[in-house]
């Protein structure tokens, strides 16, 4: 059903149209004819208003006690819990992932809000011994100030939540720029913050194009920090532009995550996990499995198992029951993924299964592509090196763990990785030598728990990690205090 609802920005506690009055429309990637609503297309002028509001409310918000700020986040959690299904359906409608994945995303967002709310009663500093008699010294946290939050479309609720919640508990005020194609989850999240009693100006939402609004946040001297998740290309630009303004910047970016399967692994479990890691959420997770590196002794058997599980996947509209894989999230994504598949073949890769856009019936209305497995791929093939961000898995045959590690580490990215083995010695050799920020043993490359840091090495991340204690370290400054009471 089409929705002609007109959505608004949220600035200084008010829902507003863009100053220019310009709007754009968002559609369902599972059915490109289904209009989901009209969204303000904002410009630098709207971003300026949001920065004004965040700057004016900073003093008051940062002087509310942290436990009181935590109470507001606990109220956010209660409201989210009562709207779980609506939030999950919104994610599926605008992003395309299947409803069970959207429900898991809502749960993840709630976990980080709970974790951050509890931190209101800690936000610890240290006391330390002074070198001078009758002196006391300690550290305490202060907020960074006004922070810009720039997020991608693939986790339209969880990624904003895992940035906004720690930012707020530390006493910062926020300007939130969600991805162009997934503004509805963002709007629903901000509505919940408003209902939970967040004072006007503490969170401000500005929708529209990243190159205009995002750039304004990076350039404005009143914004002290930027937390960005998205592509390595845009993250690199934000990091360098922000650094020239001496801003604190955190960028979580792309991945090319590999799973190694050794000959002693539980093959059934490993094959199931690799297929889910590669094709779940249509491969559009930064932690998705995009390479599988298999010891030669079990190569044929493992490939055969993966084929069985892949053929079993049901593709369709993620809002329907029993669907495993939804569409790609946009026409751009469809074009990008099919172009990569074509280049992979041109450069000598062989497709074992998949490789095509899905056509006919419901598929013509959405952006569907088959789950695709490549074999016999040269290490220098573009599909072996670059992030595709779709349901495409590249497999390699190796003679031992050392060769597998060489392939794993021979990419620009370093986000997540995994090994399947029962041999503790091999597992430790792997843990100690793999160049990724998150390392799994006998579990998929996916996800993470909110109380542990999340992020990658090399081109996958720069600046503080997100989540866990590191999230609070990014969104606060540590002040050293010296008191002479002699
Ligand atoms: P993207 O194109 O880099 O966009 C991310 C955000 O940046 C969007 O809000 C975008 O706005 C905005 N933006 C675009 N140009 C900008 C500029 N010049 N200045 C400031 N902001 C700008 O990424 P995406 O396509 O949305 O997301 C996919 C990427 O995210 C993949 O590479 C994936 O690996 C990565 N990702 C990483 C993680 C992680 O934690 N490491 C998690 C999830 C996703 P518009 O939408 O308006 O263009
Ligand atoms: Mg993009």
XYZ file of C-alpha atoms and ligand atoms in Angstrom:
535
model
C 0.000 0.000 0.000
C 1.311 3.459 -0.863
C 1.790 5.980 1.917
C 1.570 9.644 0.997
C 2.575 10.651 4.507
C 4.864 13.669 4.661
C 7.603 13.317 7.247
C 9.557 16.146 8.822
C 12.902 17.023 10.352
C 13.291 17.428 14.085
C 15.112 20.589 15.096
C 15.091 22.225 18.535
C 12.153 20.079 19.651
C 9.984 20.856 16.603
C 9.027 18.814 13.540
C 9.730 21.026 10.504
C 9.807 21.010 6.724
C 13.105 21.815 5.071
C 13.726 25.554 4.738
C 13.615 25.300 0.947
C 10.422 23.209 1.086
C 12.121 20.563 -1.085
C 11.232 16.911 -0.524
C 12.138 13.495 -1.875
C 10.304 10.175 -1.887
C 11.351 6.815 -0.458
C 10.236 3.481 -1.911
C 10.276 -0.151 -0.825
C 13.228 -2.025 -2.398
C 11.115 -5.215 -2.456
C 8.505 -3.385 -4.548
C 9.760 -0.230 -6.178
C 6.192 0.949 -6.843
C 5.373 1.125 -3.149
C 5.825 4.691 -1.923
C 6.695 4.864 1.779
C 6.514 8.629 2.245
C 7.980 12.058 1.461
C 11.046 13.244 3.311
C 12.490 16.765 3.696
C 15.442 17.322 1.377
C 17.543 19.555 3.583
C 20.413 21.859 2.794
C 23.253 23.499 4.675
C 20.764 26.078 6.053
C 18.780 23.330 7.829
C 22.013 21.821 9.152
C 22.979 25.270 10.514
C 19.688 25.516 12.408
C 20.287 22.068 13.879
C 23.799 23.031 14.952
C 22.406 26.251 16.544
C 19.914 24.169 18.531
C 22.464 21.579 19.623
C 24.878 24.327 20.690
C 22.230 26.218 22.711
C 21.047 23.131 24.586
C 24.520 21.748 25.381
C 25.084 23.559 28.681
C 21.753 22.549 30.182
C 21.918 18.917 29.006
C 25.489 18.340 30.142
C 24.598 19.732 33.596
C 21.777 17.298 34.161
C 23.255 14.452 36.227
C 24.302 11.374 34.297
C 21.920 9.066 36.256
C 19.062 11.393 35.259
C 20.152 11.237 31.621
C 20.192 7.464 32.084
C 16.561 7.538 33.265
C 15.538 9.111 29.956
C 17.348 6.336 28.083
C 15.564 3.717 30.210
C 12.292 5.342 29.172
C 13.419 5.162 25.521
C 13.997 1.441 26.092
C 10.491 0.956 27.518
C 8.863 2.742 24.575
C 10.958 0.796 22.047
C 9.940 -2.448 23.680
C 6.272 -1.526 23.188
C 6.897 -0.754 19.461
C 9.235 -3.591 18.542
C 7.146 -4.940 15.695
C 6.395 -1.557 14.142
C 10.102 -0.674 14.211
C 11.055 -4.029 12.658
C 8.464 -3.644 9.889
C 9.736 -0.140 9.149
C 13.285 -1.469 8.740
C 12.108 -4.221 6.396
C 9.978 -1.842 4.325
C 12.699 0.714 3.718
C 15.857 -1.453 3.735
C 14.551 -4.783 2.456
C 16.050 -7.216 4.990
C 13.779 -10.014 6.187
C 11.566 -9.380 9.193
C 13.489 -11.741 11.509
C 16.708 -9.823 10.741
C 14.881 -6.552 11.414
C 13.636 -7.911 14.739
C 17.204 -8.849 15.632
C 18.273 -5.326 14.691
C 15.661 -3.780 16.995
C 16.896 -6.058 19.803
C 20.461 -4.952 19.166
C 19.424 -1.286 19.329
C 17.628 -1.945 22.614
C 20.674 -3.716 24.059
C 22.933 -0.725 23.418
C 20.386 1.686 24.863
C 20.126 -0.464 27.995
C 23.927 -0.683 28.272
C 24.327 3.101 27.854
C 21.476 3.925 30.251
C 23.175 1.859 32.971
C 26.428 3.704 32.354
C 24.706 6.817 33.718
C 25.478 5.413 37.166
C 29.183 4.848 36.350
C 30.993 7.031 33.788
C 34.093 6.315 35.813
C 37.306 8.272 36.172
C 40.386 7.276 38.229
C 41.866 8.590 41.442
C 45.626 8.480 41.577
C 48.447 8.957 44.114
C 49.941 12.448 43.969
C 53.695 13.043 44.056
C 53.046 16.031 46.374
C 52.003 15.867 50.035
C 48.390 16.750 50.830
C 47.457 16.722 47.205
C 44.730 14.763 45.516
C 44.463 14.039 41.837
C 41.843 12.334 39.762
C 40.358 12.153 36.307
C 36.768 12.899 35.335
C 34.803 12.741 32.120
C 33.337 15.740 30.328
C 31.241 15.624 27.169
C 32.886 16.345 23.827
C 30.179 18.906 23.057
C 28.061 19.015 19.915
C 28.506 15.825 17.896
C 27.512 14.859 14.359
C 26.258 11.347 13.736
C 26.331 10.099 10.125
C 24.960 6.637 9.429
C 24.522 4.151 6.532
C 21.368 2.460 5.263
C 22.173 -1.144 6.104
C 21.361 -0.941 9.842
C 19.030 2.072 9.848
C 18.046 1.667 13.515
C 20.874 -0.152 15.318
C 23.814 1.925 14.066
C 22.142 5.248 14.966
C 21.236 3.801 18.393
C 24.748 2.609 19.101
C 26.120 6.084 18.416
C 23.344 8.263 19.867
C 22.911 6.427 23.193
C 26.562 6.681 24.318
C 26.734 10.267 22.998
C 23.734 11.302 25.109
C 24.743 9.526 28.304
C 28.109 11.316 28.175
C 26.266 14.668 28.032
C 26.691 15.577 24.356
C 24.052 17.066 22.091
C 23.495 15.486 18.705
C 22.860 16.283 15.067
C 21.811 13.059 13.383
C 22.094 12.638 9.589
C 20.664 9.250 8.572
C 21.262 7.641 5.172
C 19.269 9.115 2.286
C 17.405 5.892 1.476
C 16.439 4.855 5.042
C 15.126 7.912 6.914
C 11.951 6.298 8.337
C 13.624 4.193 11.033
C 15.581 7.306 12.003
C 12.405 9.390 12.300
C 10.726 6.711 14.454
C 13.781 6.524 16.698
C 13.826 10.288 17.209
C 10.070 10.289 17.951
C 10.794 7.850 20.763
C 13.534 10.075 22.208
C 11.095 12.991 22.124
C 8.364 11.005 23.875
C 10.820 9.792 26.489
C 11.335 13.415 27.569
C 14.603 14.425 25.955
C 14.741 18.258 26.197
C 14.447 20.283 22.930
C 17.695 20.706 20.998
C 19.468 17.706 22.548
C 18.819 15.554 19.506
C 18.246 17.055 16.061
C 17.464 15.116 12.907
C 18.337 16.436 9.461
C 17.446 14.327 6.416
C 18.733 14.667 2.873
C 21.964 14.301 0.980
C 25.182 13.342 2.739
C 27.404 15.450 0.565
C 25.573 18.603 1.670
C 24.451 18.004 5.282
C 27.239 15.599 6.222
C 29.812 17.996 4.841
C 28.297 20.909 6.846
C 28.685 18.897 10.043
C 32.309 18.111 9.232
C 33.137 21.729 8.402
C 31.322 23.647 11.169
C 33.633 24.658 14.023
C 30.829 24.302 16.583
C 30.747 20.530 16.021
C 33.453 18.905 18.165
C 33.135 15.294 17.083
C 31.876 13.153 14.217
C 30.904 9.512 14.476
C 30.591 8.011 10.993
C 29.731 4.567 9.669
C 29.743 3.927 5.939
C 32.059 3.370 3.024
C 35.824 3.672 3.225
C 35.707 6.274 0.450
C 33.461 8.714 2.354
C 35.015 7.866 5.739
C 38.479 8.726 4.457
C 37.256 12.111 3.266
C 35.466 12.867 6.550
C 38.524 11.828 8.554
C 40.904 14.070 6.633
C 38.545 17.068 6.410
C 37.662 16.725 10.112
C 41.305 16.380 11.149
C 42.153 19.720 9.539
C 39.534 21.233 11.870
C 41.027 19.299 14.852
C 37.795 17.385 15.413
C 37.622 14.043 17.156
C 36.554 11.550 14.467
C 35.491 7.928 14.563
C 34.979 6.065 11.261
C 33.686 2.513 10.915
C 33.974 1.452 7.294
C 34.034 -1.454 4.874
C 35.062 -5.082 5.193
C 36.127 -8.137 3.167
C 35.638 -10.709 5.879
C 37.037 -14.221 5.544
C 36.246 -17.547 7.166
C 38.927 -20.251 7.280
C 37.712 -23.863 7.439
C 40.363 -26.389 8.503
C 40.155 -30.091 7.744
C 39.200 -31.034 11.338
C 36.229 -28.597 11.455
C 32.593 -29.509 12.057
C 31.796 -29.250 8.343
C 28.019 -29.209 8.658
C 28.041 -26.319 11.161
C 30.772 -24.395 9.325
C 28.967 -24.648 5.959
C 25.675 -23.509 7.482
C 27.370 -20.556 9.216
C 29.258 -19.518 6.068
C 26.079 -19.552 3.973
C 24.185 -17.501 6.551
C 27.182 -15.184 7.030
C 27.469 -14.615 3.283
C 23.830 -14.388 2.222
C 21.909 -13.375 5.358
C 20.685 -9.758 5.166
C 21.438 -10.157 1.435
C 25.158 -9.823 2.197
C 24.667 -6.181 3.119
C 26.323 -6.337 6.524
C 29.738 -4.837 7.165
C 30.569 -8.091 8.967
C 29.149 -10.360 6.223
C 31.313 -13.294 5.148
C 32.628 -12.517 1.688
C 35.455 -15.062 1.422
C 35.724 -18.692 2.522
C 39.147 -20.334 2.589
C 39.019 -24.113 2.751
C 41.732 -26.702 3.455
C 42.203 -28.890 0.368
C 41.401 -32.213 2.098
C 37.790 -31.160 2.718
C 37.344 -28.722 -0.168
C 34.982 -30.788 -2.350
C 32.864 -31.954 0.575
C 32.573 -28.435 1.982
C 31.620 -26.869 -1.356
C 28.949 -29.556 -1.838
C 27.471 -28.785 1.593
C 27.421 -25.057 0.903
C 25.608 -25.711 -2.360
C 22.874 -27.667 -0.568
C 22.308 -24.914 2.003
C 22.395 -22.177 -0.647
C 19.832 -23.940 -2.856
C 17.558 -24.152 0.189
C 17.386 -20.367 0.674
C 14.018 -18.808 -0.062
C 14.255 -15.415 -1.724
C 11.426 -12.906 -1.710
C 9.823 -9.934 -0.024
C 11.255 -9.831 3.498
C 7.919 -8.855 5.018
C 6.457 -12.281 4.079
C 6.833 -15.262 6.394
C 9.466 -17.954 5.677
C 11.659 -15.785 3.448
C 15.415 -16.108 4.075
C 16.802 -13.454 1.745
C 15.236 -10.135 0.772
C 16.151 -7.787 -2.091
C 19.190 -5.556 -2.283
C 18.353 -2.227 -0.746
C 18.358 -0.040 -3.869
C 18.789 0.053 -7.625
C 22.307 1.436 -7.042
C 23.123 -1.623 -4.980
C 21.699 -3.951 -7.632
C 23.754 -2.294 -10.345
C 26.909 -2.342 -8.223
C 26.577 -6.011 -7.239
C 25.762 -7.271 -10.753
C 28.640 -5.212 -12.144
C 31.050 -6.853 -9.667
C 29.765 -10.311 -10.614
C 30.376 -9.509 -14.296
C 33.898 -8.256 -13.603
C 34.660 -11.337 -11.498
C 33.751 -13.572 -14.455
C 35.631 -11.369 -16.935
C 38.738 -11.721 -14.753
C 38.537 -15.525 -14.870
C 36.357 -16.408 -11.864
C 33.946 -19.334 -12.205
C 30.399 -19.131 -10.866
C 29.303 -22.253 -9.006
C 25.776 -21.049 -8.295
C 23.821 -17.838 -8.847
C 25.246 -14.861 -10.686
C 22.054 -13.332 -12.038
C 19.424 -10.776 -11.271
C 16.170 -12.581 -10.417
C 13.369 -11.962 -12.869
C 9.656 -12.690 -13.312
C 6.646 -12.270 -10.994
C 7.448 -10.325 -7.813
C 11.132 -10.118 -8.693
C 10.598 -7.600 -11.505
C 9.328 -5.047 -8.991
C 12.302 -5.275 -6.657
C 16.091 -5.412 -6.612
C 16.696 -9.146 -6.306
C 19.900 -10.979 -7.113
C 20.721 -14.671 -6.694
C 23.042 -15.741 -3.880
C 26.285 -16.282 -5.763
C 29.342 -18.441 -5.067
C 32.585 -18.023 -7.004
C 35.247 -20.756 -7.253
C 38.652 -20.890 -8.958
C 39.212 -17.202 -8.384
C 42.654 -15.689 -8.774
C 43.841 -13.857 -5.644
C 44.121 -10.642 -7.663
C 40.588 -10.850 -9.131
C 38.606 -7.723 -8.208
C 35.948 -9.843 -6.429
C 38.665 -11.316 -4.200
C 39.870 -7.879 -3.116
C 37.077 -5.298 -3.008
C 34.002 -5.045 -0.824
C 30.967 -6.036 -2.924
C 28.317 -5.572 -0.205
C 25.899 -8.096 -1.658
C 25.231 -11.867 -1.565
C 28.476 -12.905 -3.238
C 30.909 -15.400 -1.710
C 34.405 -16.117 -3.034
C 35.953 -19.514 -2.209
C 39.607 -20.509 -2.113
C 41.373 -23.869 -1.730
C 44.549 -23.857 0.420
C 47.123 -26.368 1.625
C 47.371 -25.228 5.253
C 46.639 -22.532 7.852
C 49.665 -20.413 6.889
C 48.462 -20.089 3.308
C 44.928 -19.391 4.562
C 46.217 -16.605 6.814
C 48.167 -15.049 3.945
C 44.989 -14.853 1.850
C 42.888 -13.602 4.784
C 45.293 -10.747 5.488
C 46.038 -9.873 1.847
C 43.273 -7.248 1.490
C 43.011 -3.581 2.465
C 40.262 -4.301 4.993
C 40.458 -5.748 8.514
C 37.012 -5.811 10.072
C 36.018 -9.345 11.070
C 37.191 -12.923 10.515
C 36.556 -16.460 11.675
C 38.126 -19.923 11.816
C 36.481 -23.322 12.130
C 38.697 -25.933 13.815
C 38.779 -28.205 16.855
C 42.539 -27.735 17.271
C 43.297 -25.196 20.009
C 46.874 -24.681 18.760
C 45.698 -23.763 15.271
C 42.996 -21.523 16.733
C 45.548 -19.567 18.784
C 47.960 -19.317 15.860
C 45.057 -17.792 13.943
C 43.919 -15.404 16.685
C 47.468 -14.110 17.097
C 48.155 -13.616 13.386
C 44.935 -12.448 11.783
C 44.683 -8.700 11.031
C 41.063 -7.968 11.950
C 39.407 -5.992 14.733
C 36.981 -8.815 15.536
C 38.005 -12.469 15.579
C 35.688 -15.481 15.851
C 36.423 -19.145 16.470
C 33.727 -21.614 15.364
C 31.164 -18.832 14.918
C 30.169 -16.612 11.972
C 31.921 -13.326 11.143
C 28.703 -11.494 11.985
C 27.713 -8.974 14.585
C 29.001 -8.498 18.085
C 27.833 -7.927 21.636
C 27.188 -4.347 22.692
C 29.440 -4.402 25.766
C 32.506 -5.256 23.658
C 34.239 -2.825 21.304
C 33.170 -3.053 17.656
C 35.331 -2.047 14.720
C 38.157 -2.875 12.380
C 41.811 -2.447 11.482
C 43.423 -1.097 8.285
C 40.882 0.487 5.882
C 37.976 -0.810 7.978
C 38.219 1.673 10.806
C 39.988 4.665 12.253
C 39.631 6.428 15.593
C 38.105 4.933 18.749
C 36.136 1.719 18.482
C 32.373 1.934 18.943
C 30.353 0.299 21.724
C 31.644 -1.160 24.964
C 33.647 1.188 27.176
C 35.401 2.501 24.071
C 32.127 4.079 22.940
C 32.073 6.236 26.077
C 35.772 7.031 25.631
C 35.043 8.458 22.194
C 32.106 10.586 23.336
C 33.870 12.074 26.378
C 37.076 13.921 27.199
C 39.104 12.827 30.200
C 40.010 15.827 32.395
C 42.866 15.616 34.969
C 42.162 17.440 38.258
C 44.847 18.418 40.822
C 43.822 19.665 44.307
C 46.277 20.987 46.903
C 44.630 20.853 50.363
C 47.767 21.485 52.432
P 28.221 5.774 2.410
O 27.824 5.983 1.020
O 29.631 6.022 2.805
O 27.248 6.690 3.304
C 27.273 6.687 4.708
C 26.700 7.989 5.219
O 27.549 9.081 4.854
C 25.324 8.318 4.642
O 24.538 8.936 5.629
C 25.681 9.293 3.533
O 24.600 10.123 3.177
C 26.789 10.086 4.197
N 27.632 10.835 3.260
C 27.754 10.669 1.919
N 28.625 11.572 1.426
C 29.068 12.312 2.466
C 30.004 13.398 2.597
N 30.666 13.878 1.541
N 30.193 13.923 3.816
C 29.565 13.428 4.886
N 28.672 12.414 4.834
C 28.433 11.856 3.629
O 27.882 4.290 2.896
P 26.541 3.495 2.602
O 26.530 3.190 1.147
O 25.397 4.195 3.199
O 26.774 2.162 3.483
C 27.479 1.033 3.051
C 28.890 1.042 3.628
O 28.847 1.109 5.043
C 29.652 -0.233 3.320
O 30.944 0.090 2.887
C 29.734 -0.943 4.678
O 30.831 -1.791 4.844
C 29.786 0.199 5.617
N 29.393 -0.209 6.965
C 30.363 -0.335 7.933
C 30.039 -0.738 9.209
C 31.089 -0.866 10.287
O 30.748 -0.820 11.452
N 32.363 -1.016 9.944
C 28.705 -1.015 9.528
C 27.749 -0.896 8.526
C 28.102 -0.477 7.250
P 23.678 9.738 1.908
O 22.998 8.468 2.271
O 22.764 10.891 1.834
O 24.598 9.579 0.742
Mg 26.462 5.187 -0.527
